[in-house]
PDB file of C-alpha atoms in Angstrom:
ATOM      1  CA  MET Q   1     -52.813 116.337 -38.457  1.00 58.00           C
ATOM      2  CA  ALA Q   2     -55.311 115.481 -35.717  1.00 70.00           C
ATOM      3  CA  SER Q   3     -55.453 111.724 -37.415  1.00 71.00           C
ATOM      4  CA  SER Q   4     -51.867 111.405 -36.780  1.00 71.00           C
ATOM      5  CA  GLN Q   5     -51.585 113.069 -33.477  1.00 74.00           C
ATOM      6  CA  PHE Q   6     -54.504 110.365 -32.334  1.00 70.00           C
ATOM      7  CA  LEU Q   7     -52.707 107.423 -33.828  1.00 69.00           C
ATOM      8  CA  VAL Q   8     -49.410 108.702 -31.725  1.00 70.00           C
ATOM      9  CA  LEU Q   9     -51.920 108.515 -28.613  1.00 68.00           C
ATOM     10  CA  ILE Q  10     -52.902 105.254 -29.365  1.00 75.00           C
ATOM     11  CA  PHE Q  11     -49.631 104.226 -29.864  1.00 68.00           C
ATOM     12  CA  LEU Q  12     -48.418 105.496 -26.491  1.00 68.00           C
ATOM     13  CA  ILE Q  13     -51.126 103.800 -24.757  1.00 74.00           C
ATOM     14  CA  ALA Q  14     -50.578 100.519 -26.213  1.00 66.00           C
ATOM     15  CA  LEU Q  15     -46.922 100.583 -25.037  1.00 59.00           C
ATOM     16  CA  ILE Q  16     -47.824 102.022 -21.532  1.00 68.00           C
ATOM     17  CA  SER Q  17     -50.268  98.717 -21.354  1.00 62.00           C
ATOM     18  CA  MET Q  18     -47.770  96.558 -22.587  1.00 60.00           C
ATOM     19  CA  ALA Q  19     -45.147  97.432 -19.998  1.00 56.00           C
ATOM     20  CA  LEU Q  20     -47.673  97.715 -17.288  1.00 59.00           C
ATOM     21  CA  ALA Q  21     -48.824  93.815 -18.168  1.00 57.00           C
ATOM     22  CA  ALA Q  22     -45.383  92.584 -18.788  1.00 51.00           C
ATOM     23  CA  PRO Q  23     -44.596  89.916 -16.294  1.00 51.00           C
ATOM     24  CA  VAL Q  24     -41.842  91.233 -13.434  1.00 42.00           C
ATOM     25  CA  PRO Q  25     -38.985  89.056 -13.478  1.00 40.00           C
ATOM     26  CA  GLU Q  26     -38.293  86.940 -10.409  1.00 38.00           C
ATOM     27  CA  GLU Q  27     -34.758  87.947  -8.402  1.00 36.00           C
ATOM     28  CA  HIS Q  28     -32.141  86.181  -9.794  1.00 34.00           C
ATOM     29  CA  ASP Q  29     -30.061  83.824  -7.452  1.00 41.00           C
ATOM     30  CA  ARG Q  30     -26.923  85.742  -6.500  1.00 43.00           C
ATOM     31  CA  HIS Q  31     -25.210  82.053  -5.669  1.00 42.00           C
ATOM     32  CA  ARG Q  32     -22.533  81.475  -8.280  1.00 39.00           C
ATOM     33  CA  SER Q  33     -21.396  78.139  -7.175  1.00 41.00           C
ATOM     34  CA  GLY Q  34     -24.719  76.187  -9.063  1.00 37.00           C
ATOM     35  CA  HIS Q  35     -26.559  75.434  -5.887  1.00 41.00           C
ATOM     36  CA  GLY Q  36     -29.253  78.314  -6.318  1.00 40.00           C
ATOM     37  CA  ARG Q  37     -30.347  78.263  -2.991  1.00 41.00           C
ATOM     38  CA  HIS Q  38     -29.568  81.882  -1.457  1.00 44.00           C
ATOM     39  CA  THR Q  39     -30.722  84.936  -2.420  1.00 42.00           C
ATOM     40  CA  THR Q  40     -30.838  88.029  -0.373  1.00 43.00           C
ATOM     41  CA  THR Q  41     -33.573  90.696  -0.674  1.00 41.00           C
ATOM     42  CA  GLU Q  42     -33.536  94.298   0.256  1.00 41.00           C
ATOM     43  CA  GLU Q  43     -37.435  93.987   1.515  1.00 41.00           C
ATOM     44  CA  PRO Q  44     -38.030  91.427   4.343  1.00 41.00           C
ATOM     45  CA  THR Q  45     -39.945  88.505   2.748  1.00 39.00           C
ATOM     46  CA  ALA Q  46     -42.551  85.921   4.611  1.00 39.00           C
ATOM     47  CA  THR Q  47     -41.205  82.483   3.636  1.00 37.00           C
ATOM     48  CA  THR Q  48     -41.724  79.462   5.173  1.00 36.00           C
ATOM     49  CA  THR Q  49     -38.783  76.513   4.923  1.00 36.00           C
ATOM     50  CA  THR Q  50     -39.483  72.769   5.681  1.00 35.00           C
ATOM     51  CA  ALA Q  51     -36.115  71.369   6.372  1.00 37.00           C
ATOM     52  CA  HIS Q  52     -34.458  68.451   7.267  1.00 36.00           C
ATOM     53  CA  GLU Q  53     -32.266  69.423  10.536  1.00 38.00           C
ATOM     54  CA  ALA Q  54     -28.785  67.377  10.439  1.00 39.00           C
ATOM     55  CA  GLU Q  55     -28.504  65.731  13.680  1.00 39.00           C
ATOM     56  CA  PRO Q  56     -25.581  66.979  15.678  1.00 40.00           C
ATOM     57  CA  THR Q  57     -22.398  64.617  15.395  1.00 39.00           C
ATOM     58  CA  GLU Q  58     -20.500  63.785  18.851  1.00 34.00           C
ATOM     59  CA  HIS Q  59     -18.058  66.961  18.461  1.00 38.00           C
ATOM     60  CA  SER Q  60     -21.121  69.291  17.237  1.00 38.00           C
ATOM     61  CA  SER Q  61     -23.669  71.074  19.056  1.00 38.00           C
ATOM     62  CA  LYS Q  62     -27.497  72.320  18.405  1.00 39.00           C
ATOM     63  CA  GLY Q  63     -28.578  75.792  19.060  1.00 42.00           C
ATOM     64  CA  ASN Q  64     -27.919  78.915  17.591  1.00 46.00           C
ATOM     65  CA  SER Q  65     -24.720  79.940  18.537  1.00 50.00           C
ATOM     66  CA  GLY Q  66     -22.422  79.341  21.864  1.00 57.00           C
ATOM     67  CA  LYS Q  67     -20.167  76.655  22.354  1.00 67.00           C
ATOM     68  CA  GLY Q  68     -19.308  73.868  20.430  1.00 83.00           C
ATOM     69  CA  SER Q  69     -17.837  72.841  16.964  1.00 93.00           C
ATOM     70  CA  PHE Q  70     -20.247  72.700  13.941  1.00 96.00           C
ATOM     71  CA  ASN Q  71     -19.878  70.792  10.513  1.00 96.00           C
ATOM     72  CA  GLY Q  72     -21.637  71.099   7.379  1.00 97.00           C
ATOM     73  CA  ASP Q  73     -20.930  72.147   3.864  1.00 97.00           C
ATOM     74  CA  GLY Q  74     -19.120  75.448   2.839  1.00 97.00           C
ATOM     75  CA  THR Q  75     -20.391  77.137  -0.146  1.00 97.00           C
ATOM     76  CA  TRP Q  76     -20.347  80.767  -2.013  1.00 97.00           C
ATOM     77  CA  TYR Q  77     -22.352  83.064  -2.997  1.00 97.00           C
ATOM     78  CA  ASP Q  78     -22.269  86.846  -4.818  1.00 97.00           C
ATOM     79  CA  VAL Q  79     -22.666  89.210  -1.379  1.00 97.00           C
ATOM     80  CA  GLY Q  80     -24.698  92.368  -1.600  1.00 96.00           C
ATOM     81  CA  LEU Q  81     -27.369  93.637   1.086  1.00 96.00           C
ATOM     82  CA  GLY Q  82     -27.639  90.881   3.925  1.00 96.00           C
ATOM     83  CA  SER Q  83     -30.400  89.962   6.263  1.00 96.00           C
ATOM     84  CA  CYS Q  84     -28.206  91.995   8.863  1.00 96.00           C
ATOM     85  CA  GLY Q  85     -29.095  95.037   7.241  1.00 96.00           C
ATOM     86  CA  TRP Q  86     -25.145  95.755   5.892  1.00 96.00           C
ATOM     87  CA  ASN Q  87     -24.049  96.285   2.276  1.00 97.00           C
ATOM     88  CA  ASN Q  88     -20.799  93.941   1.702  1.00 98.00           C
ATOM     89  CA  ASP Q  89     -18.786  92.757  -1.026  1.00 96.00           C
ATOM     90  CA  ASN Q  90     -17.343  90.099  -2.650  1.00 98.00           C
ATOM     91  CA  SER Q  91     -13.805  90.860  -1.864  1.00 98.00           C
ATOM     92  CA  GLU Q  92     -14.549  90.829   2.071  1.00 98.00           C
ATOM     93  CA  LEU Q  93     -14.225  87.932   4.327  1.00 98.00           C
ATOM     94  CA  VAL Q  94     -17.774  87.278   5.187  1.00 98.00           C
ATOM     95  CA  ALA Q  95     -20.481  84.676   5.508  1.00 98.00           C
ATOM     96  CA  ALA Q  96     -24.007  83.956   5.712  1.00 97.00           C
ATOM     97  CA  VAL Q  97     -25.026  81.516   8.755  1.00 96.00           C
ATOM     98  CA  ASN Q  98     -27.710  78.692   7.775  1.00 96.00           C
ATOM     99  CA  HIS Q  99     -31.424  80.007   8.483  1.00 94.00           C
ATOM    100  CA  VAL Q 100     -31.882  77.239  11.513  1.00 95.00           C
ATOM    101  CA  GLN Q 101     -28.401  78.835  13.673  1.00 95.00           C
ATOM    102  CA  MET Q 102     -29.033  82.428  12.506  1.00 93.00           C
ATOM    103  CA  ALA Q 103     -32.597  81.749  13.971  1.00 90.00           C
ATOM    104  CA  ASN Q 104     -33.496  85.534  12.854  1.00 91.00           C
ATOM    105  CA  GLY Q 105     -36.712  87.079  14.815  1.00 85.00           C
ATOM    106  CA  GLY Q 106     -38.999  89.753  13.500  1.00 87.00           C
ATOM    107  CA  ASN Q 107     -36.065  92.119  12.368  1.00 89.00           C
ATOM    108  CA  PRO Q 108     -33.255  89.887  11.506  1.00 92.00           C
ATOM    109  CA  ASN Q 109     -31.008  93.684  11.680  1.00 91.00           C
ATOM    110  CA  ASN Q 110     -31.047  93.088  15.241  1.00 91.00           C
ATOM    111  CA  ASN Q 111     -29.963  88.864  15.140  1.00 93.00           C
ATOM    112  CA  PRO Q 112     -27.356  89.013  17.893  1.00 94.00           C
ATOM    113  CA  ASN Q 113     -25.429  86.732  15.623  1.00 94.00           C
ATOM    114  CA  CYS Q 114     -24.609  89.452  12.925  1.00 96.00           C
ATOM    115  CA  GLY Q 115     -21.098  90.778  13.284  1.00 97.00           C
ATOM    116  CA  LYS Q 116     -20.118  87.817  15.106  1.00 96.00           C
ATOM    117  CA  THR Q 117     -16.661  86.407  13.655  1.00 97.00           C
ATOM    118  CA  ILE Q 118     -16.652  82.523  12.955  1.00 97.00           C
ATOM    119  CA  THR Q 119     -13.514  80.464  12.348  1.00 98.00           C
ATOM    120  CA  ILE Q 120     -14.169  77.879   9.117  1.00 98.00           C
ATOM    121  CA  ASN Q 121     -11.664  75.379   8.488  1.00 97.00           C
ATOM    122  CA  GLY Q 122     -11.815  73.538   4.970  1.00 97.00           C
ATOM    123  CA  PRO Q 123      -9.786  71.308   2.455  1.00 97.00           C
ATOM    124  CA  LYS Q 124      -7.267  74.060   1.714  1.00 97.00           C
ATOM    125  CA  GLY Q 125      -7.109  76.085   5.178  1.00 97.00           C
ATOM    126  CA  SER Q 126      -9.161  78.492   7.664  1.00 97.00           C
ATOM    127  CA  VAL Q 127     -10.554  81.358   7.654  1.00 98.00           C
ATOM    128  CA  ASN Q 128     -12.482  84.053  10.132  1.00 98.00           C
ATOM    129  CA  VAL Q 129     -15.458  85.665   8.607  1.00 98.00           C
ATOM    130  CA  LYS Q 130     -17.808  87.849   9.798  1.00 98.00           C
ATOM    131  CA  VAL Q 131     -21.420  87.228  10.011  1.00 97.00           C
ATOM    132  CA  VAL Q 132     -23.327  89.529   7.865  1.00 97.00           C
ATOM    133  CA  ASP Q 133     -26.272  87.582   6.409  1.00 97.00           C
ATOM    134  CA  THR Q 134     -28.769  84.522   6.731  1.00 96.00           C
ATOM    135  CA  CYS Q 135     -28.611  81.494   3.899  1.00 95.00           C
ATOM    136  CA  PRO Q 136     -32.384  80.315   3.601  1.00 94.00           C
ATOM    137  CA  GLY Q 137     -31.568  77.246   1.683  1.00 93.00           C
ATOM    138  CA  CYS Q 138     -28.641  76.298   3.821  1.00 95.00           C
ATOM    139  CA  SER Q 139     -29.081  73.006   6.188  1.00 96.00           C
ATOM    140  CA  TYR Q 140     -27.877  73.072   9.683  1.00 96.00           C
ATOM    141  CA  GLY Q 141     -24.218  73.385  10.057  1.00 96.00           C
ATOM    142  CA  ASP Q 142     -24.084  74.827   6.160  1.00 97.00           C
ATOM    143  CA  ILE Q 143     -22.306  78.124   5.910  1.00 97.00           C
ATOM    144  CA  ASP Q 144     -22.528  80.490   2.651  1.00 97.00           C
ATOM    145  CA  LEU Q 145     -19.213  82.456   2.059  1.00 98.00           C
ATOM    146  CA  SER Q 146     -18.224  85.406   0.021  1.00 98.00           C
ATOM    147  CA  PRO Q 147     -15.779  84.534  -2.828  1.00 98.00           C
ATOM    148  CA  ALA Q 148     -12.989  85.586  -1.045  1.00 98.00           C
ATOM    149  CA  ALA Q 149     -13.761  83.794   2.169  1.00 98.00           C
ATOM    150  CA  PHE Q 150     -14.429  80.453  -0.022  1.00 98.00           C
ATOM    151  CA  GLU Q 151     -10.708  80.760  -1.979  1.00 98.00           C
ATOM    152  CA  LYS Q 152      -9.257  80.882   1.926  1.00 98.00           C
ATOM    153  CA  ILE Q 153     -10.684  77.378   2.390  1.00 98.00           C
ATOM    154  CA  ALA Q 154     -11.075  75.649  -1.149  1.00 97.00           C
ATOM    155  CA  ASP Q 155     -10.857  76.699  -4.845  1.00 97.00           C
ATOM    156  CA  LEU Q 156     -14.155  78.091  -6.233  1.00 97.00           C
ATOM    157  CA  SER Q 157     -14.695  75.741  -8.934  1.00 96.00           C
ATOM    158  CA  ALA Q 158     -15.338  72.962  -6.230  1.00 96.00           C
ATOM    159  CA  GLY Q 159     -18.609  74.744  -5.205  1.00 95.00           C
ATOM    160  CA  ARG Q 160     -19.520  72.927  -2.065  1.00 97.00           C
ATOM    161  CA  VAL Q 161     -16.825  71.189   0.262  1.00 97.00           C
ATOM    162  CA  GLN Q 162     -17.200  69.861   3.908  1.00 98.00           C
ATOM    163  CA  ILE Q 163     -16.094  72.456   6.612  1.00 98.00           C
ATOM    164  CA  ASP Q 164     -15.973  72.983  10.694  1.00 97.00           C
ATOM    165  CA  TRP Q 165     -16.682  75.754  12.093  1.00 98.00           C
ATOM    166  CA  THR Q 166     -16.950  77.538  15.473  1.00 96.00           C
ATOM    167  CA  PHE Q 167     -17.817  80.993  16.706  1.00 93.00           C
ATOM    168  CA  ALA Q 168     -14.864  82.866  17.908  1.00 88.00           C
TER     169      ALA Q 168
END
């Protein structure tokens, strides 16, 4: 009897060892339009991003927010816990602003852009959305939208469309 208990104990130790040694899967990308660039994490992470910043056009302006019209790409992603610290879902009219214009400081929950309304114009129409997140893979002028918001300006199947937008 003692030898069978010993074998069970060895088996359990082996299972636990394998579980502890298994690689931790990377967080999956929640961006479903196939561009694979925007994820949201629950814990803050340090990242270094090198991005080519688009030059402003004659009817856009540089800066985090304020006056002016901006243009870039509109995409969509699966919404969840955003950099502003709020949980949202895909049915809400919310968005993630590109990391350059969002300009998060030490605590992105305190970003003055969080909660601001932006008006976005796309090929199919326009929509007003609330800023709830940052898109780390987006370039200057780009906005990542909830599926509900994206459907107001384009078909989800388009995945990426040209937009222009302003802070309301």
